[in-house]
CSV table of C-alpha atoms in Angstrom, one decimal:
chain,number,residue,atom,x,y,z
A,1,MET,CA,-111.3,-62.8,-104.5
A,2,GLU,CA,-114.3,-60.4,-103.2
A,3,LEU,CA,-111.8,-57.6,-102.9
A,4,THR,CA,-110.3,-58.8,-106.5
A,5,LEU,CA,-113.6,-58.6,-108.2
A,6,VAL,CA,-114.5,-55.5,-106.9
A,7,VAL,CA,-111.0,-53.6,-107.3
A,8,LEU,CA,-111.7,-55.7,-111.3
A,9,ILE,CA,-114.9,-54.0,-111.6
A,10,ILE,CA,-113.6,-50.3,-110.4
A,11,ILE,CA,-110.4,-51.1,-113.5
A,12,VAL,CA,-113.2,-51.8,-116.1
A,13,GLY,CA,-115.7,-49.7,-115.1
A,14,LEU,CA,-113.6,-46.8,-115.2
A,15,THR,CA,-112.1,-48.6,-119.0
A,16,PHE,CA,-115.9,-48.6,-120.5
A,17,ASP,CA,-116.1,-45.1,-119.0
A,18,PHE,CA,-112.7,-43.8,-121.1
A,19,THR,CA,-114.3,-45.8,-124.1
A,20,ASN,CA,-117.6,-44.1,-123.1
A,21,GLY,CA,-115.8,-40.5,-123.2
A,22,PHE,CA,-113.9,-40.7,-126.9
A,23,HIS,CA,-116.8,-43.2,-128.6
A,24,ASP,CA,-119.6,-39.8,-127.4
A,25,ALA,CA,-117.0,-36.7,-127.8
A,26,ALA,CA,-118.6,-36.1,-130.9
A,27,ASN,CA,-122.0,-35.4,-128.9
A,28,ALA,CA,-120.9,-32.3,-127.5
A,29,ILE,CA,-118.3,-30.9,-131.0
A,30,ALA,CA,-118.8,-32.6,-133.8
A,31,THR,CA,-121.1,-29.7,-134.9
A,32,SER,CA,-119.4,-27.1,-133.2
A,33,ILE,CA,-116.6,-28.5,-135.6
A,34,SER,CA,-118.2,-29.4,-138.9
A,35,THR,CA,-119.1,-25.7,-138.5
A,36,ARG,CA,-115.8,-24.3,-137.9
A,37,ALA,CA,-116.9,-22.3,-134.7
A,38,LEU,CA,-114.6,-23.9,-132.9
A,39,THR,CA,-111.3,-26.4,-133.8
A,40,PRO,CA,-110.8,-29.9,-133.2
A,41,ARG,CA,-108.8,-29.1,-130.3
A,42,ALA,CA,-110.4,-26.4,-128.6
A,43,ALA,CA,-113.6,-28.5,-128.8
A,44,LEU,CA,-112.4,-31.3,-127.5
A,45,THR,CA,-110.3,-29.6,-124.3
A,46,MET,CA,-113.5,-28.1,-124.0
A,47,ALA,CA,-115.6,-31.0,-124.3
A,48,ALA,CA,-113.3,-32.8,-121.8
A,49,VAL,CA,-113.5,-30.0,-118.9
A,50,MET,CA,-117.4,-29.7,-119.0
A,51,ASN,CA,-117.8,-33.3,-119.5
A,52,PHE,CA,-115.7,-33.2,-116.1
A,53,CYS,CA,-117.9,-30.9,-114.6
A,54,GLY,CA,-121.4,-32.2,-115.4
A,55,ALA,CA,-120.3,-35.4,-113.5
A,56,PHE,CA,-120.6,-33.4,-110.5
A,57,LEU,CA,-124.6,-31.9,-111.1
A,58,GLY,CA,-126.1,-35.1,-109.8
A,59,THR,CA,-126.5,-39.0,-108.6
A,60,GLU,CA,-130.1,-39.1,-110.2
A,61,VAL,CA,-129.6,-41.0,-112.7
A,62,ALA,CA,-126.6,-43.1,-111.3
A,63,GLN,CA,-129.3,-43.9,-108.5
A,64,THR,CA,-131.6,-45.0,-111.3
A,65,VAL,CA,-129.3,-47.4,-113.0
A,66,GLY,CA,-127.4,-49.0,-109.7
A,67,SER,CA,-131.2,-49.8,-108.4
A,68,GLY,CA,-133.3,-50.2,-111.2
A,69,ILE,CA,-132.3,-52.0,-113.7
A,70,ILE,CA,-131.0,-55.6,-112.3
A,71,ALA,CA,-130.7,-57.0,-108.9
A,72,ALA,CA,-127.5,-58.6,-108.4
A,73,PRO,CA,-126.9,-61.7,-106.1
A,74,GLU,CA,-125.0,-60.9,-102.9
A,75,ASP,CA,-122.3,-62.9,-103.7
A,76,ASP,CA,-119.0,-63.2,-105.7
A,77,SER,CA,-121.2,-64.4,-108.7
A,78,GLY,CA,-123.1,-61.0,-108.4
A,79,LEU,CA,-119.6,-59.6,-108.7
A,80,LEU,CA,-118.7,-61.9,-111.7
A,81,LEU,CA,-122.1,-60.9,-113.1
A,82,VAL,CA,-121.3,-56.7,-112.9
A,83,MET,CA,-118.1,-56.8,-114.5
A,84,CYS,CA,-119.1,-59.6,-117.6
A,85,ALA,CA,-121.2,-56.6,-118.1
A,86,LEU,CA,-119.1,-53.7,-118.2
A,87,ILE,CA,-116.5,-55.7,-120.6
A,88,GLY,CA,-120.0,-56.5,-123.2
A,89,ALA,CA,-120.4,-52.8,-123.3
A,90,ILE,CA,-117.0,-52.2,-123.9
A,91,GLY,CA,-116.5,-54.4,-126.4
A,92,TRP,CA,-119.9,-52.8,-128.3
A,93,ASN,CA,-118.3,-49.2,-128.0
A,94,VAL,CA,-114.8,-50.2,-129.6
A,95,PHE,CA,-116.5,-52.0,-132.3
A,96,THR,CA,-119.4,-49.2,-133.1
A,97,TRP,CA,-116.6,-46.5,-133.0
A,98,TRP,CA,-114.5,-48.7,-135.2
A,99,ARG,CA,-117.3,-48.4,-137.4
A,100,GLY,CA,-117.7,-44.7,-136.9
A,101,LEU,CA,-121.5,-45.2,-136.0
A,102,PRO,CA,-122.7,-42.9,-133.1
A,103,THR,CA,-124.5,-45.6,-131.2
A,104,SER,CA,-125.5,-45.3,-127.1
A,105,SER,CA,-122.8,-46.2,-124.7
A,106,SER,CA,-125.9,-45.9,-122.0
A,107,HIS,CA,-127.6,-48.4,-123.8
A,108,ALA,CA,-124.6,-50.7,-124.0
A,109,LEU,CA,-124.3,-50.8,-120.3
A,110,ILE,CA,-127.8,-51.6,-119.3
A,111,GLY,CA,-127.8,-54.7,-122.8
A,112,GLY,CA,-124.7,-56.2,-120.9
A,113,LEU,CA,-126.1,-55.6,-117.2
A,114,VAL,CA,-129.2,-57.2,-118.4
A,115,GLY,CA,-127.8,-59.9,-120.8
A,116,ALA,CA,-125.8,-60.6,-117.7
A,117,ALA,CA,-128.6,-60.9,-115.0
A,118,LEU,CA,-130.2,-63.3,-117.7
A,119,ALA,CA,-127.1,-65.4,-117.8
A,120,ALA,CA,-126.6,-66.1,-113.6
A,121,SER,CA,-130.2,-66.2,-113.5
A,122,ALA,CA,-130.7,-62.9,-111.2
A,123,THR,CA,-133.3,-60.4,-110.8
A,124,VAL,CA,-134.2,-58.0,-114.0
A,125,HIS,CA,-136.9,-55.3,-113.0
A,126,TRP,CA,-138.3,-55.2,-116.3
A,127,SER,CA,-140.6,-52.2,-115.0
A,128,GLY,CA,-138.0,-49.6,-114.5
A,129,ILE,CA,-136.7,-50.9,-117.2
A,130,VAL,CA,-139.8,-50.6,-119.6
A,131,ASP,CA,-140.1,-47.0,-118.0
A,132,LYS,CA,-136.8,-44.8,-116.9
A,133,VAL,CA,-135.3,-46.9,-120.3
A,134,VAL,CA,-137.4,-48.1,-122.9
A,135,LEU,CA,-140.0,-45.2,-123.5
A,136,PRO,CA,-137.3,-42.7,-122.6
A,137,MET,CA,-135.4,-44.4,-125.4
A,138,LEU,CA,-138.4,-44.3,-127.7
A,139,LEU,CA,-139.3,-40.1,-126.6
A,140,SER,CA,-135.6,-38.7,-126.2
A,141,PRO,CA,-134.9,-39.2,-130.4
A,142,LEU,CA,-138.6,-37.8,-131.1
A,143,VAL,CA,-138.3,-35.1,-129.1
A,144,GLY,CA,-135.0,-34.1,-130.1
A,145,VAL,CA,-136.0,-33.9,-134.1
A,146,ALA,CA,-138.9,-31.6,-133.3
A,147,LEU,CA,-137.1,-29.1,-130.9
A,148,GLY,CA,-134.0,-29.4,-133.3
A,149,TYR,CA,-136.6,-28.3,-136.2
A,150,VAL,CA,-138.6,-25.9,-134.3
A,151,LEU,CA,-135.5,-23.7,-133.0
A,152,HIS,CA,-133.8,-23.3,-136.6
A,153,VAL,CA,-137.5,-22.8,-137.9
A,154,SER,CA,-137.3,-20.3,-135.3
A,155,ILE,CA,-133.8,-18.6,-135.7
A,156,LEU,CA,-134.4,-18.3,-139.8
A,157,TRP,CA,-137.8,-17.0,-139.1
A,158,LEU,CA,-136.1,-14.3,-136.0
A,159,PHE,CA,-132.8,-13.3,-138.6
A,160,ARG,CA,-134.8,-13.3,-141.8
A,161,ARG,CA,-133.6,-9.4,-142.9
A,162,SER,CA,-130.4,-10.1,-141.2
A,163,THR,CA,-126.9,-10.2,-143.1
A,164,PRO,CA,-125.8,-13.7,-143.7
A,165,ARG,CA,-122.5,-13.1,-143.3
A,166,ARG,CA,-122.6,-11.3,-139.8
A,167,THR,CA,-125.5,-14.0,-138.3
A,168,MET,CA,-123.0,-16.5,-139.5
A,169,ARG,CA,-120.6,-15.2,-137.4
A,170,ARG,CA,-122.7,-14.4,-134.7
A,171,PHE,CA,-124.2,-18.2,-134.3
A,172,ARG,CA,-120.4,-19.6,-134.5
A,173,MET,CA,-119.4,-17.9,-131.6
A,174,ALA,CA,-123.0,-18.7,-130.2
A,175,GLN,CA,-121.9,-22.2,-130.5
A,176,THR,CA,-119.1,-22.0,-127.8
A,177,VAL,CA,-122.0,-21.7,-125.4
A,178,SER,CA,-124.3,-24.1,-127.0
A,179,ALA,CA,-121.2,-26.9,-127.0
A,180,ALA,CA,-120.2,-26.5,-123.9
A,181,ALA,CA,-123.8,-26.7,-122.8
A,182,MET,CA,-124.0,-29.9,-124.7
A,183,GLY,CA,-120.9,-31.0,-123.3
A,184,LEU,CA,-121.8,-30.6,-119.3
A,185,GLY,CA,-125.3,-32.3,-120.4
A,186,HIS,CA,-122.8,-35.3,-121.7
A,187,GLY,CA,-121.1,-35.1,-118.4
A,188,LEU,CA,-124.1,-35.0,-116.2
A,189,GLN,CA,-126.1,-37.9,-118.1
A,190,ASP,CA,-123.2,-40.7,-119.1
A,191,ALA,CA,-121.0,-40.3,-116.7
A,192,GLN,CA,-123.5,-41.2,-114.1
A,193,LYS,CA,-124.1,-44.8,-115.6
A,194,THR,CA,-121.1,-45.8,-114.5
A,195,MET,CA,-121.2,-44.5,-111.3
A,196,GLY,CA,-124.4,-46.2,-110.6
A,197,VAL,CA,-122.8,-50.1,-111.6
A,198,ILE,CA,-119.6,-49.2,-109.5
A,199,VAL,CA,-122.1,-48.6,-106.7
A,200,LEU,CA,-123.9,-51.8,-107.7
A,201,ALA,CA,-121.0,-53.4,-107.0
A,202,LEU,CA,-120.2,-51.9,-103.8
A,203,VAL,CA,-123.4,-52.9,-102.4
A,204,THR,CA,-123.0,-56.1,-104.0
A,205,ALA,CA,-120.1,-57.1,-102.3
A,206,GLY,CA,-121.8,-55.7,-98.8
A,207,TRP,CA,-119.8,-52.5,-98.9
A,208,GLN,CA,-122.1,-50.3,-98.1
A,209,ASP,CA,-126.2,-50.1,-97.4
A,210,ASP,CA,-127.5,-47.9,-99.6
A,211,PHE,CA,-127.0,-46.8,-103.2
A,212,SER,CA,-125.4,-43.1,-102.3
A,213,VAL,CA,-122.4,-42.3,-104.8
A,214,PRO,CA,-119.5,-41.3,-102.9
A,215,VAL,CA,-117.3,-38.4,-104.0
A,216,TRP,CA,-114.3,-40.5,-104.7
A,217,VAL,CA,-116.6,-42.5,-107.2
A,218,ILE,CA,-117.9,-39.2,-108.8
A,219,ALA,CA,-114.2,-37.4,-108.7
A,220,ALA,CA,-112.7,-40.9,-110.7
A,221,VAL,CA,-115.8,-41.8,-113.0
A,222,ALA,CA,-115.0,-37.7,-114.1
A,223,ALA,CA,-112.0,-38.2,-115.0
A,224,ALA,CA,-111.9,-41.3,-116.9
A,225,MET,CA,-114.7,-39.3,-119.0
A,226,ALA,CA,-112.4,-36.7,-119.2
A,227,ALA,CA,-109.5,-38.0,-120.0
A,228,GLY,CA,-111.5,-40.3,-123.1
A,229,THR,CA,-113.1,-37.7,-123.8
A,230,TYR,CA,-109.8,-35.1,-124.5
A,231,SER,CA,-108.5,-38.3,-126.7
A,232,GLY,CA,-111.3,-37.8,-129.2
A,233,GLY,CA,-113.6,-40.1,-131.3
A,234,ARG,CA,-113.1,-38.4,-134.5
A,235,ARG,CA,-114.8,-41.3,-136.4
A,236,ILE,CA,-117.9,-40.7,-135.4
A,237,ILE,CA,-117.6,-36.6,-135.0
A,238,THR,CA,-117.2,-37.1,-138.9
A,239,THR,CA,-120.3,-39.3,-139.1
A,240,LEU,CA,-122.2,-36.7,-137.3
A,241,GLY,CA,-121.2,-33.6,-138.5
A,242,ARG,CA,-120.8,-34.1,-142.0
A,243,ARG,CA,-122.2,-37.3,-143.1
A,244,ILE,CA,-125.5,-36.8,-142.2
A,245,VAL,CA,-126.4,-33.7,-142.8
A,246,HIS,CA,-124.5,-30.8,-143.9
A,247,LEU,CA,-124.2,-27.8,-140.9
A,248,ASP,CA,-124.4,-24.1,-141.0
A,249,PRO,CA,-124.0,-22.3,-137.5
A,250,PRO,CA,-127.4,-21.8,-136.8
A,251,ARG,CA,-128.4,-25.6,-137.5
A,252,GLY,CA,-125.4,-26.6,-135.0
A,253,PHE,CA,-126.8,-24.2,-132.6
A,254,ALA,CA,-130.0,-25.2,-132.6
A,255,ALA,CA,-128.9,-28.7,-132.5
A,256,GLU,CA,-126.8,-28.5,-129.8
A,257,THR,CA,-129.4,-26.5,-127.5
A,258,ALA,CA,-132.3,-28.7,-128.5
A,259,ALA,CA,-130.2,-31.5,-127.8
A,260,ALA,CA,-129.1,-29.6,-124.3
A,261,ALA,CA,-132.2,-29.1,-123.1
A,262,VAL,CA,-133.4,-33.0,-123.5
A,263,LEU,CA,-130.5,-33.8,-121.8
A,264,TYR,CA,-130.8,-31.8,-118.5
A,265,THR,CA,-134.3,-32.4,-118.5
A,266,THR,CA,-134.5,-36.2,-118.7
A,267,ALA,CA,-131.7,-36.0,-115.9
A,268,PHE,CA,-133.4,-33.9,-113.2
A,269,LEU,CA,-136.7,-34.1,-113.9
A,270,VAL,CA,-137.1,-37.7,-115.0
A,271,LYS,CA,-133.8,-38.9,-113.6
A,272,ALA,CA,-134.0,-41.0,-116.7
A,273,PRO,CA,-130.5,-42.8,-118.3
A,274,ILE,CA,-131.3,-41.7,-121.8
A,275,SER,CA,-128.8,-41.4,-124.7
A,276,THR,CA,-126.9,-38.8,-125.3
A,277,THR,CA,-125.8,-40.3,-128.9
A,278,GLN,CA,-129.9,-40.5,-129.8
A,279,THR,CA,-130.3,-37.4,-129.2
A,280,ILE,CA,-127.9,-35.0,-130.3
A,281,THR,CA,-128.1,-37.2,-133.5
A,282,ALA,CA,-131.8,-36.6,-133.7
A,283,ALA,CA,-131.4,-32.5,-133.1
A,284,ILE,CA,-129.5,-32.6,-136.1
A,285,LEU,CA,-131.7,-34.6,-137.8
A,286,GLY,CA,-134.3,-31.8,-137.4
A,287,ALA,CA,-132.5,-28.6,-137.9
A,288,GLY,CA,-131.4,-30.6,-141.3
A,289,ALA,CA,-134.4,-31.3,-142.3
A,290,THR,CA,-135.8,-27.2,-142.2
A,291,ARG,CA,-133.9,-26.9,-145.2
A,292,ARG,CA,-135.6,-29.9,-147.3
A,293,ALA,CA,-136.5,-33.5,-146.6
A,294,SER,CA,-133.4,-34.5,-148.9
A,295,ALA,CA,-130.8,-32.6,-147.7
A,296,VAL,CA,-131.0,-36.0,-144.5
A,297,ARG,CA,-128.6,-38.5,-146.2
A,298,TRP,CA,-131.6,-40.7,-144.7
A,299,GLN,CA,-129.2,-44.0,-145.5
A,300,VAL,CA,-126.5,-42.8,-143.0
A,301,ALA,CA,-129.3,-42.1,-140.7
A,302,ARG,CA,-130.8,-45.6,-140.9
A,303,THR,CA,-127.7,-47.3,-140.3
A,304,ILE,CA,-127.7,-45.4,-137.6
A,305,VAL,CA,-130.7,-46.0,-136.3
A,306,THR,CA,-130.7,-50.1,-137.1
A,307,ALA,CA,-127.3,-49.9,-134.6
A,308,TRP,CA,-129.2,-48.3,-132.2
A,309,VAL,CA,-131.6,-50.8,-132.3
A,310,LEU,CA,-129.2,-53.9,-132.6
A,311,THR,CA,-126.9,-51.9,-129.1
A,312,PHE,CA,-128.9,-53.9,-126.7
A,313,PHE,CA,-127.9,-57.6,-127.9
A,314,GLY,CA,-124.7,-56.4,-129.1
A,315,ALA,CA,-123.5,-55.4,-125.7
A,316,GLY,CA,-126.2,-58.1,-123.7
A,317,ILE,CA,-125.3,-61.1,-125.9
A,318,PRO,CA,-121.1,-61.4,-125.3
A,319,ALA,CA,-121.6,-60.1,-121.5
A,320,ALA,CA,-124.3,-63.5,-121.5
A,321,ALA,CA,-121.5,-65.5,-123.2
A,322,ILE,CA,-118.4,-63.9,-121.1
A,323,TYR,CA,-120.7,-64.8,-118.0
A,324,LEU,CA,-121.4,-68.2,-118.4
A,325,VAL,CA,-118.0,-69.0,-119.6
A,326,LEU,CA,-115.7,-67.2,-116.6
A,327,HIS,CA,-119.2,-69.2,-113.9
A,328,ALA,CA,-118.0,-72.4,-115.5
A,329,VAL,CA,-114.1,-71.3,-115.1
A,330,THR,CA,-114.6,-69.8,-111.6
A,331,GLY,CA,-117.3,-71.8,-110.1
A,332,LEU,CA,-118.6,-68.0,-108.7
């Protein structure tokens, strides 16, 4: 039973990572596609490659997710808990993708872990959730908005005497770099969350003693995310790239650069699992607001923020329900 559960968790974990890739593909490329800096296929290919490379840049966030969110029971019920958490997160990802909502796969996963843990009467590290999840969740969008706004204002001032056509052409070229940086940051941040859950399962089963991430886990997760990203989530790409605010190349460059800076800082310095979706969405809002506040479609933004708030519950409640059903059926 233990071997079966671990194998299932790895399979379900990689499935979650695939849904994370196609759900969050828009994070890296929506702005580049909407400004026509890159074609959709070229953008998806580049994002997939950068996602794969980004997954190998660090494991600090993975260790935070694996050890700092919950303490799963060290038996088959703990493995069942982890599997149900992943299923709850996958369900929320698929639902929000279908609705075209750019929600956080990271927070869906954490919500699933907490919901299943509460149903299993397992330990939840609330202090770690506050420090590593809630505070970064609140601060990263604010920093994204501010940095996106400041960067675009700086661009407007620096290029105020430049020829508009030449400036737009240059920033379309620059967006290739900023989109690549965003894709790398997405792989760095989001791939590590699935790594952390798989390692949590390995530790729970007693197959390893610490939360270090084996190379085979990194490679498998990186490949699954890259494949999901390449398949693309066009519904969310449309929402991020066109429905929130009209973007031109300078605004797209400012938004991507701001979001990438936040992703790298939180991954390497804070070691916190922040949402790439929230960060890029906030940066787009900040860059778009430099034109005028009315240029932002605030009704769409409010819908997105509401979905952000509901993410923990949308993944956690199904995860808890699935755990209770399977626990009753299997006796684990």
